[in-house]
mmCIF file of C-alpha atoms in Angstrom:
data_model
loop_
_atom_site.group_PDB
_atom_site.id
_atom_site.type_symbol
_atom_site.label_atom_id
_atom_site.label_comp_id
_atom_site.label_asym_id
_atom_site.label_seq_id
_atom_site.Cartn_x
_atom_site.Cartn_y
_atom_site.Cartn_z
ATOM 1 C CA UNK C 1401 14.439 -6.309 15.365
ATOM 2 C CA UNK C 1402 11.341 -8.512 15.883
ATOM 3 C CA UNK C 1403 10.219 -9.453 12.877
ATOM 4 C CA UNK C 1404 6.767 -10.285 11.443
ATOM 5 C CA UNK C 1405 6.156 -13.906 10.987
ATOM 6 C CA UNK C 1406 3.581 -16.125 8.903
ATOM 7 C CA UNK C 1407 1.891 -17.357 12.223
ATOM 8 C CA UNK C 1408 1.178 -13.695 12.777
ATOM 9 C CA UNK C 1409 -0.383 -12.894 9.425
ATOM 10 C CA UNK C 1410 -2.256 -16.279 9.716
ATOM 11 C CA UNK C 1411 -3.848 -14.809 12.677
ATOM 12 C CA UNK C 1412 -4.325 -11.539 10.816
ATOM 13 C CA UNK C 1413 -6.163 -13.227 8.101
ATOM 14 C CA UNK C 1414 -8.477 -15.068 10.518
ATOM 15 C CA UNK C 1415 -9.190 -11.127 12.069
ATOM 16 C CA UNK C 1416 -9.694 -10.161 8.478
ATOM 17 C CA UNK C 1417 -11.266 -12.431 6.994
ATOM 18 C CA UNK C 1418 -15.322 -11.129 7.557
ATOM 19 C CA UNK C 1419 -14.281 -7.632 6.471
ATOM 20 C CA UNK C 1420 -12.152 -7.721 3.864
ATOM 21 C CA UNK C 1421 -12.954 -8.833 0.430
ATOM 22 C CA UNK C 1422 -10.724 -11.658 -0.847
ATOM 23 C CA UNK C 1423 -9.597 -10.307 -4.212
ATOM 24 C CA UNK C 1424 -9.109 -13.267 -6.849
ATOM 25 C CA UNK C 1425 -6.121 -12.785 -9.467
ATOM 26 C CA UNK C 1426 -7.167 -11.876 -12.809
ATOM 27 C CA UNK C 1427 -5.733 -12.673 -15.500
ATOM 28 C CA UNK C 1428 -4.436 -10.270 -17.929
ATOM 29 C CA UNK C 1429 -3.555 -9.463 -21.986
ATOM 30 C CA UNK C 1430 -0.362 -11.716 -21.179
ATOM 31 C CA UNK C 1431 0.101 -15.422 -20.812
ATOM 32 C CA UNK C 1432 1.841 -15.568 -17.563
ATOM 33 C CA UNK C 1433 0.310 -12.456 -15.948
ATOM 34 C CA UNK C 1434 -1.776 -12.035 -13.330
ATOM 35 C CA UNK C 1435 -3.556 -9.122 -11.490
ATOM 36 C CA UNK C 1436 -4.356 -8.907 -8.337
ATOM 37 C CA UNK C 1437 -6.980 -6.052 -8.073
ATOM 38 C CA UNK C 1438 -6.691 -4.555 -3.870
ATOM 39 C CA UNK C 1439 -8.955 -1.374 -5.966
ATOM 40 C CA UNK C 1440 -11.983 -4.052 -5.218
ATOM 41 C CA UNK C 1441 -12.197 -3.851 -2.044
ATOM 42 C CA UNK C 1442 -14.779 -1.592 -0.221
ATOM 43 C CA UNK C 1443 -12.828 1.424 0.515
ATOM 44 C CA UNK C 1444 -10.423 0.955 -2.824
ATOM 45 C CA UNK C 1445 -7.547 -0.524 -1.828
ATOM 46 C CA UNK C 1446 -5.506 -2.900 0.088
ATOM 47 C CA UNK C 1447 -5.081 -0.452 3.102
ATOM 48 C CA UNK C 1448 -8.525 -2.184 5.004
ATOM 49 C CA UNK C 1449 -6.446 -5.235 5.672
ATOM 50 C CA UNK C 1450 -3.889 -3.613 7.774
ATOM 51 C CA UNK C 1451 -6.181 -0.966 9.200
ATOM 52 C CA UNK C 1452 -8.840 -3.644 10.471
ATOM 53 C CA UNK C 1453 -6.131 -6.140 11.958
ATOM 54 C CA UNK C 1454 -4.834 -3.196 13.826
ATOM 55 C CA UNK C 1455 -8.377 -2.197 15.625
ATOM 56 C CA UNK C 1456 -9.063 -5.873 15.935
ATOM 57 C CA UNK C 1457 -6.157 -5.699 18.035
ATOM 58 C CA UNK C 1458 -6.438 -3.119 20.124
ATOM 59 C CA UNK C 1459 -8.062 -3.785 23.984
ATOM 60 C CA UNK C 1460 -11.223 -2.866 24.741
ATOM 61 C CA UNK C 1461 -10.522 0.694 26.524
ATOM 62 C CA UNK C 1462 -8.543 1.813 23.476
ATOM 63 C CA UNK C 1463 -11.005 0.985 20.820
ATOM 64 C CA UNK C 1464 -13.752 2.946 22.616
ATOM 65 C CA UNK C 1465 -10.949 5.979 22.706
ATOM 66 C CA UNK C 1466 -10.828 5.707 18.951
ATOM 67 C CA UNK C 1467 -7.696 5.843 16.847
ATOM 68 C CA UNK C 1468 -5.525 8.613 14.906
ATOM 69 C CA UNK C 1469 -3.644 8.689 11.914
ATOM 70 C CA UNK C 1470 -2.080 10.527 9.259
ATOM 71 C CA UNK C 1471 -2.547 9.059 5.350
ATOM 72 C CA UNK C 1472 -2.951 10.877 1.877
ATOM 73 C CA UNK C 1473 -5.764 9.021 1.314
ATOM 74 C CA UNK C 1474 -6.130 5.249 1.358
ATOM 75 C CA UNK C 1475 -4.793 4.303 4.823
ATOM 76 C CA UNK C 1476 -6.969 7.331 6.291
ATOM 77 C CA UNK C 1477 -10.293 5.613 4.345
ATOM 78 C CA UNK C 1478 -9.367 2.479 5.639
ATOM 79 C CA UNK C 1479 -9.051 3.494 9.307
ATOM 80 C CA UNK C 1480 -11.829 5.773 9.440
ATOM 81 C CA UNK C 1481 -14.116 2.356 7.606
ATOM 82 C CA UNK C 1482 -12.570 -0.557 10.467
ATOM 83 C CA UNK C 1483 -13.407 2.121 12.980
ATOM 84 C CA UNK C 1484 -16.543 2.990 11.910
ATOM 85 C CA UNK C 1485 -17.335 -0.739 12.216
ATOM 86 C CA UNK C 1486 -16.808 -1.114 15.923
ATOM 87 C CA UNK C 1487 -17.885 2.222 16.723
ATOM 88 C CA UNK C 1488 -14.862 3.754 17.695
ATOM 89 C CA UNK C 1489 -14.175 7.385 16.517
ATOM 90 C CA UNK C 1490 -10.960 8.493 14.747
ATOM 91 C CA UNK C 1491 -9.240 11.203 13.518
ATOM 92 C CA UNK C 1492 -7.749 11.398 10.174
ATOM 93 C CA UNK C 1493 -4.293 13.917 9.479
ATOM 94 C CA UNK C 1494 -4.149 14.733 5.564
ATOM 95 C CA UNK C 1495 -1.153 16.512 3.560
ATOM 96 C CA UNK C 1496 -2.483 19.316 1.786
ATOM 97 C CA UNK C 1497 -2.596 18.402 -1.891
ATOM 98 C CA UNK C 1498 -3.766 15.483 -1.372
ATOM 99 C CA UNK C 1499 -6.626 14.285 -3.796
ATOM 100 C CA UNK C 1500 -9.879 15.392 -2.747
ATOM 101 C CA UNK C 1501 -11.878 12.308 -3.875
ATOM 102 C CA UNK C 1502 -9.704 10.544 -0.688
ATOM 103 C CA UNK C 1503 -10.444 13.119 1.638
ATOM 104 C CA UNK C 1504 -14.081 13.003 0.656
ATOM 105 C CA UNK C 1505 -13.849 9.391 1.326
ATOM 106 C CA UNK C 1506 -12.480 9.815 4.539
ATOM 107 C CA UNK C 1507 -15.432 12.124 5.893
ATOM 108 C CA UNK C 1508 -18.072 10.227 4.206
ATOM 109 C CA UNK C 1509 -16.774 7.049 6.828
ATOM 110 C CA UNK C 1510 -16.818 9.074 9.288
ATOM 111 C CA UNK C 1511 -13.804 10.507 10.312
ATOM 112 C CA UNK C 1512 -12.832 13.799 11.590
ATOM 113 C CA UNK C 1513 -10.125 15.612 8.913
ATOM 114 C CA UNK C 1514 -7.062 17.660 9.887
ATOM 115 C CA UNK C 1515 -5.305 18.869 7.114
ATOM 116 C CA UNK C 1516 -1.869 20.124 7.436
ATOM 117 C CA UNK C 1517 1.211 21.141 5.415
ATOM 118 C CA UNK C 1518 2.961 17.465 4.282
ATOM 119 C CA UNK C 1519 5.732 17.910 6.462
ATOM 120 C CA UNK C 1520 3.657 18.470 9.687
ATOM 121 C CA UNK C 1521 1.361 15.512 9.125
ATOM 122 C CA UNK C 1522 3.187 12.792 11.676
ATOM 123 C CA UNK C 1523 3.605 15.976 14.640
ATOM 124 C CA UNK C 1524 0.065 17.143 14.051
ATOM 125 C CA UNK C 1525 -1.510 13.106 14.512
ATOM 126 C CA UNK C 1526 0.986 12.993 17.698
ATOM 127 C CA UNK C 1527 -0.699 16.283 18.799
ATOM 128 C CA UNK C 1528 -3.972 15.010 18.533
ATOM 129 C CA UNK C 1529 -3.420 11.574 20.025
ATOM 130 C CA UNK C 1530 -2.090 12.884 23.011
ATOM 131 C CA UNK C 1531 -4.837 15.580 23.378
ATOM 132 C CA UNK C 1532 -7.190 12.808 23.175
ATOM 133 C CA UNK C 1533 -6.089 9.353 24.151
ATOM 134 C CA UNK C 1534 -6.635 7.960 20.959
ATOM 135 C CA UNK C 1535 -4.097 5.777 19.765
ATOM 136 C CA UNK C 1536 -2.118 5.707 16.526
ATOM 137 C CA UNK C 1537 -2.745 3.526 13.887
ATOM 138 C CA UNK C 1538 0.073 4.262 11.267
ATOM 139 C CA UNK C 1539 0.075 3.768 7.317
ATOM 140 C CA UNK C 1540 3.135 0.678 7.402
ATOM 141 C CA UNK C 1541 5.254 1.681 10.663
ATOM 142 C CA UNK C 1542 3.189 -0.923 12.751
ATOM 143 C CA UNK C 1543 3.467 -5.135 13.326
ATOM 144 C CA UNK C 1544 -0.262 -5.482 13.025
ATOM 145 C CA UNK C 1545 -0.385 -3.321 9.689
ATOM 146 C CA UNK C 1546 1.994 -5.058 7.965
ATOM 147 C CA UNK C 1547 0.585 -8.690 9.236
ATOM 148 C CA UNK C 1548 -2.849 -7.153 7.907
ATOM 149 C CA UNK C 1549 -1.082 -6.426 4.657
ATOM 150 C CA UNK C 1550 0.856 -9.945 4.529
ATOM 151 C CA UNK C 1551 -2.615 -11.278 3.826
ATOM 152 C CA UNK C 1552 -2.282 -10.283 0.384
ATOM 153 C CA UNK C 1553 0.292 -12.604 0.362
ATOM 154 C CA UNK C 1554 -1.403 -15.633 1.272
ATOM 155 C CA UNK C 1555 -4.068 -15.283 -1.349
ATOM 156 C CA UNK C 1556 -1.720 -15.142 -3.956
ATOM 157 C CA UNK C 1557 0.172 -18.168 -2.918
ATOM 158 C CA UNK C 1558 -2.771 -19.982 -2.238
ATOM 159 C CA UNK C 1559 -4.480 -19.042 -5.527
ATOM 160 C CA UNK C 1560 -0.702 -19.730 -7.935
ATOM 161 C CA UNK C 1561 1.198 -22.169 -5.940
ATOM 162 C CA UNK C 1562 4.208 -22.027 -8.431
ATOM 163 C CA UNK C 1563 4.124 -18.100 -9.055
ATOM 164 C CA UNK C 1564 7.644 -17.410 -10.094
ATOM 165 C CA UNK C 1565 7.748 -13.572 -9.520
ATOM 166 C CA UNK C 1566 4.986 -11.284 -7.417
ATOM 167 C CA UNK C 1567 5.726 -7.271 -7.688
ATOM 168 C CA UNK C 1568 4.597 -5.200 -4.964
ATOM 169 C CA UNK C 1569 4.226 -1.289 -4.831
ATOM 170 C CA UNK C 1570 6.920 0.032 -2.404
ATOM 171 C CA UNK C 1571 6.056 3.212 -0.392
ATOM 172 C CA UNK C 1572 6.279 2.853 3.175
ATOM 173 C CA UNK C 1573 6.862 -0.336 2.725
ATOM 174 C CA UNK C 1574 4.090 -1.920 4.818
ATOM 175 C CA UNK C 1575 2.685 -3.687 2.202
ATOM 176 C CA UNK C 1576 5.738 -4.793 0.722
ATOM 177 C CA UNK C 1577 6.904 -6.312 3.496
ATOM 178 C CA UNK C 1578 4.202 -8.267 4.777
ATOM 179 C CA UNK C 1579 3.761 -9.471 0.757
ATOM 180 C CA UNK C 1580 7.331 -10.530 1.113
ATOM 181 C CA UNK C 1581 6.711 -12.349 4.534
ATOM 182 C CA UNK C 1582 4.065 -14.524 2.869
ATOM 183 C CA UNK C 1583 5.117 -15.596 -0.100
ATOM 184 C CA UNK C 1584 9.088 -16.483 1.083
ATOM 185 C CA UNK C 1585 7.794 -18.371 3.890
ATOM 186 C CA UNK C 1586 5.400 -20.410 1.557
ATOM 187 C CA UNK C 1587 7.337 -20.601 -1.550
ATOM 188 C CA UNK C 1588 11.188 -19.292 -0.997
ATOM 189 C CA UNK C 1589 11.963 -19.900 -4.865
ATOM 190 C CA UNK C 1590 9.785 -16.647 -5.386
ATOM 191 C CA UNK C 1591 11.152 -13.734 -6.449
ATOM 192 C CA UNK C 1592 9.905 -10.554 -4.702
ATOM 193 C CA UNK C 1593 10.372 -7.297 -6.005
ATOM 194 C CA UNK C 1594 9.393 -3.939 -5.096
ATOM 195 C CA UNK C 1595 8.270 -1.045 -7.394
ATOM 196 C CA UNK C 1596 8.499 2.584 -7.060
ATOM 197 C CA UNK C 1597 8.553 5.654 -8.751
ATOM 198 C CA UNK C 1598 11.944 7.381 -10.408
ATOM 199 C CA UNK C 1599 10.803 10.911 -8.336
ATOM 200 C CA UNK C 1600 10.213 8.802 -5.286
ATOM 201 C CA UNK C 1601 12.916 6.321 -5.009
ATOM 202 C CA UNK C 1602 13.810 6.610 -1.262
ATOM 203 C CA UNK C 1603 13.414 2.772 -1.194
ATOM 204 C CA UNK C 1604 15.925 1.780 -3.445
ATOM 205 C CA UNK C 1605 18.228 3.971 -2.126
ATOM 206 C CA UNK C 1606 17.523 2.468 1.398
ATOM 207 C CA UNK C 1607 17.876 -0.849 0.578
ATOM 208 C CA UNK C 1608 21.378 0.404 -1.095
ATOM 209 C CA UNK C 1609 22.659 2.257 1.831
ATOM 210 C CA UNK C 1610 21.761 -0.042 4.350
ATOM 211 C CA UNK C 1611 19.596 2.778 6.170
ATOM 212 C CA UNK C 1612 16.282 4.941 6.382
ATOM 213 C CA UNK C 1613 17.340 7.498 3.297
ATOM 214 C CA UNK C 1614 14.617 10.461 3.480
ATOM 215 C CA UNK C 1615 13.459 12.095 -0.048
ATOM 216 C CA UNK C 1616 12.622 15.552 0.768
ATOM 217 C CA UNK C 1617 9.054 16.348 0.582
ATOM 218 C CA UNK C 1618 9.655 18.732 -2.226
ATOM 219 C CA UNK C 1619 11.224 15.876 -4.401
ATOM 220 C CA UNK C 1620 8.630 13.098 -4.136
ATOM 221 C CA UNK C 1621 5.801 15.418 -4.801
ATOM 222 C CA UNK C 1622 6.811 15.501 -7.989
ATOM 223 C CA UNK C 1623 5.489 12.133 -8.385
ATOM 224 C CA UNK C 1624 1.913 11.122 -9.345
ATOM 225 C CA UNK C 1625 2.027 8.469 -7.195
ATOM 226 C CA UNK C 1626 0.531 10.085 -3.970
ATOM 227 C CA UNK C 1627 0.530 7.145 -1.959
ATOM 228 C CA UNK C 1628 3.907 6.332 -2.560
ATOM 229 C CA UNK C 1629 5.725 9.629 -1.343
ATOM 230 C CA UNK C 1630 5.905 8.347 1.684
ATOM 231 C CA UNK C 1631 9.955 7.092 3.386
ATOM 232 C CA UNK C 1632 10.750 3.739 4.912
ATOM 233 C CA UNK C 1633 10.714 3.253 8.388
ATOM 234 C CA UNK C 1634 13.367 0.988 10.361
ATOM 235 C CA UNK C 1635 11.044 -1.453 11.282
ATOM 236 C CA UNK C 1636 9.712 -1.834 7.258
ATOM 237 C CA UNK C 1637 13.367 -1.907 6.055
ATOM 238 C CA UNK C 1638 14.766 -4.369 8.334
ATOM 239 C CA UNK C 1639 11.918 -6.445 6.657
ATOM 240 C CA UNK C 1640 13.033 -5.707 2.998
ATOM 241 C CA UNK C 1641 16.372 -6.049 3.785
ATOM 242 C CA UNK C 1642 15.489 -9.772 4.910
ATOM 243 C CA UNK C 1643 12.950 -10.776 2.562
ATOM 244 C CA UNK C 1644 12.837 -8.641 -0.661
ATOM 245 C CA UNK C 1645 14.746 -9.372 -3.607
ATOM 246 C CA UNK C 1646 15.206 -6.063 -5.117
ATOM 247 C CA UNK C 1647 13.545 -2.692 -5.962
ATOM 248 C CA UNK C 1648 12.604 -1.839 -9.599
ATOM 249 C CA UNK C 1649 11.647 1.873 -10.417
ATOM 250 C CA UNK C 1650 9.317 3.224 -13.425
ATOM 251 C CA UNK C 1651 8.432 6.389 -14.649
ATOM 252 C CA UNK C 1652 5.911 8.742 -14.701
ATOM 253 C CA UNK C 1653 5.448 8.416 -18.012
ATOM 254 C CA UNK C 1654 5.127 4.628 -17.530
ATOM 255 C CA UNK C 1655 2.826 4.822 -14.734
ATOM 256 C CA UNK C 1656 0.675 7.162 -16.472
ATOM 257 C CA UNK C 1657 0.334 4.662 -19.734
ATOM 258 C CA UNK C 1658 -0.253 1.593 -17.345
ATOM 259 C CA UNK C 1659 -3.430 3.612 -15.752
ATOM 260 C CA UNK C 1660 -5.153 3.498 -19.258
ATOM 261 C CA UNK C 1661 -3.993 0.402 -19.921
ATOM 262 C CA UNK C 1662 -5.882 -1.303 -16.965
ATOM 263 C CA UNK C 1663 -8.860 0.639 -17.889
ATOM 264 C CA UNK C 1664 -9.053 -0.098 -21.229
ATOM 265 C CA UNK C 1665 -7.771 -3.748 -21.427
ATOM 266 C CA UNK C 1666 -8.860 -5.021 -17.720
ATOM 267 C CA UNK C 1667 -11.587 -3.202 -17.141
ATOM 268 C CA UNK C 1668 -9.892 -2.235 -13.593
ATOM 269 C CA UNK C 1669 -9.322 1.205 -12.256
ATOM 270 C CA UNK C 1670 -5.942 2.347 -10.944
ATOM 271 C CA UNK C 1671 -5.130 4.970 -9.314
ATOM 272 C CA UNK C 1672 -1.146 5.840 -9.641
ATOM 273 C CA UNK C 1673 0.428 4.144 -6.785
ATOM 274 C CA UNK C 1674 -1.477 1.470 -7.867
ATOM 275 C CA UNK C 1675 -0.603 0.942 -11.251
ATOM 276 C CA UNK C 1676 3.216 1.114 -10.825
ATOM 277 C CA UNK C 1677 3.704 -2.774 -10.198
ATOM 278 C CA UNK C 1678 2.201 -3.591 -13.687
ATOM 279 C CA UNK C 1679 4.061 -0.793 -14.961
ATOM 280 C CA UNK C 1680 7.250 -2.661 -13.753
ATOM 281 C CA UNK C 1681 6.117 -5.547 -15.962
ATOM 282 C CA UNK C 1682 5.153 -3.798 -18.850
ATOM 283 C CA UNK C 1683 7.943 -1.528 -19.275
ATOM 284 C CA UNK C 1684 10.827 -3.119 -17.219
ATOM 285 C CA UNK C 1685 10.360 -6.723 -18.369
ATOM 286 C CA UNK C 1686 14.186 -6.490 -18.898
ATOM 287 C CA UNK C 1687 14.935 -6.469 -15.441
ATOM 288 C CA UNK C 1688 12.719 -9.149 -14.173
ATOM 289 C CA UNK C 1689 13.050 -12.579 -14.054
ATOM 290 C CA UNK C 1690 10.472 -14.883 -16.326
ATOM 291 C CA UNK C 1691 7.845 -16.997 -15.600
ATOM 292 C CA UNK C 1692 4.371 -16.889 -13.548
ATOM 293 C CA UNK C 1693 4.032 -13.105 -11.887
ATOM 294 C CA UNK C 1694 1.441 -11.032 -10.359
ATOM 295 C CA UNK C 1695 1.380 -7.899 -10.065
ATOM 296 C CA UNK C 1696 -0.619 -6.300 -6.941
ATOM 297 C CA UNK C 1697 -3.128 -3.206 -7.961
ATOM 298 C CA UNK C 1698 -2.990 -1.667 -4.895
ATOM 299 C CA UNK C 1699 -5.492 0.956 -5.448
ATOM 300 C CA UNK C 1700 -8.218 2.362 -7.303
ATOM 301 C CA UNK C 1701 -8.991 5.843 -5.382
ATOM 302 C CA UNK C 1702 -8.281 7.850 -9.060
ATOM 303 C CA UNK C 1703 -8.515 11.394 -9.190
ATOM 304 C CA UNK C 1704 -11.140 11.448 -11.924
ATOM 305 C CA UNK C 1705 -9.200 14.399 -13.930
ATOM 306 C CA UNK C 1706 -5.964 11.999 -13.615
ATOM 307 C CA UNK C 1707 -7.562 9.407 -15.203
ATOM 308 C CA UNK C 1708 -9.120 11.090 -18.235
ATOM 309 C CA UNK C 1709 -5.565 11.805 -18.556
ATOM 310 C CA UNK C 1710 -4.080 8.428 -18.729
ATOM 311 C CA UNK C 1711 -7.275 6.915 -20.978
ATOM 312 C CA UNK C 1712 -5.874 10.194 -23.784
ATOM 313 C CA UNK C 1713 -2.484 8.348 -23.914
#
């Protein structure tokens, strides 16, 4: 399977580079721990990088036919923002259940909203794509969104030249793997790990059985984590099969506790998925190796009820 490779998320960072924010680490309450904080960017998370090196991509005659997708939340924002941005329309497909702050987001860039029962949310975007000639965009099943997403990657390298461990949320796996990408092909003494949650650990058992495993939908909505119910594809695994070290899980529990503790001690707002690589530090520091690590923040696109929540812990 073609692979990406660290010329292509060079490129991507060059496409990038005058819409996305470059996020800076921050340090946190631990010597030896950094933060990198993908909440800061405009539309709240690390989605925009992948979403605007796809429609960067994309010829002339397809842009003006505008793009479909089909994202609980941040990938949706993110499409609907790079679109918005070259004038191209786009249509957004959203699981019902998702959180309403996302979907508000969504609209208020512009974007039409289909929402549809979680399991119908890939057949629906097909439907409309090929009622309308717009192309799809996915979340993470895409070259171009996970060289977007590699980006990340880069920076972090860049900013810690000897970072001894980087842990990346795992849903897709988009991010993940274009993380991965970077940072072996710049420093191979790295260790990259993935994190994801104990209701929603498709991942682990993917990278375990040497294929795609599917979570039924009724299993990893159990999770907070709404951006990381989402299965592997073939293209993201072959990538974490090459290039990550190893999945680490956390529960909800632990997630929940990280999301106040970023609040209160960082000053940075997480939204679930977004908190579960810190979690992974903070709780699992057992199963990671020592030494210099960053831990990506994903996303800050917080129910406000969920985190009221977490800050009572």
């Amino acid at each position: 399977m073609d692979l990406v490779t660290l010329d292509d998320i060079r490129s991507a960072a060059d496409r990038v580079g005058p819409v996305v924010f470059r996020t800076p680490l921050v340090p946190a309450w631990e010597t030896g721990l950094w933060i990198k904080p993908e909440s800061l960017q405009p539309v709240g998370s690390f989605k925009l990088r992948g979403a605007v090196n796809a429609v960067a991509r994309l010829d002339p005659v397809a842009r003006a036919r505008g793009v479909v997708t089909h994202s609980s939340g941040n990938h949706g924002q993110a499409l609907a923002y790079a679109a918005r941005a070259v004038g191209a329309p786009c249509t957004v497909v959203v699981p019902q259940g998702a959180p309403q702050i996302k979907i508000d987001k969504i609209r208020a860039y512009g974007a039409e909203v289909v929402l549809v029962p979680p399991s119908e949310r890939l057949v629906e975007a097909r439907r409309v794509a090929a009622d309308t000639g717009r192309t799809i965009v996915p979340p993470y099943d895409h070259r171009d969104v996970i060289a977007g997403q590699g980006t990340i990657g880069l920076e972090i390298v860049a900013d810690l030249p000897d970072v001894d461990v980087v842990l990346v949320p795992v849903g897709g796996g988009g991010l993940a793997s274009g993380v991965a990408t970077a940072v072996k092909a710049l420093r191979p003494s790295t260790t990259v790990l993935g994190v994801e949650p104990e209701l929603a650990a498709d991942a682990r058992d993917s990278l375990a059985a040497g294929e795609v495993v599917v979570w039924e939908v009724d299993r990893t909505w159990r999770t907070s984590a709404d951006g990381l119910r989402t299965h592997l594809s073939p293209l993201t695994l072959a990538h974490l099969r090459a290039r990550l070290d190893g999945i680490v899980t956390v529960s909800e529990e632990e997630i929940a506790a990280t999301v106040g503790r970023l609040t209160r001690d960082a000053r940075l707002v997480a939204e679930p998925s977004g908190a579960v690589a810190l979690a992974a530090r903070l709780f699992r520091a057992a199963e990671l190796p020592a030494g210099r690590t960053v831990a990506v923040l994903s996303g800050g696109n917080v129910d406000p009820a969920v985190l009221a929540s977490a800050l009572e812990r």
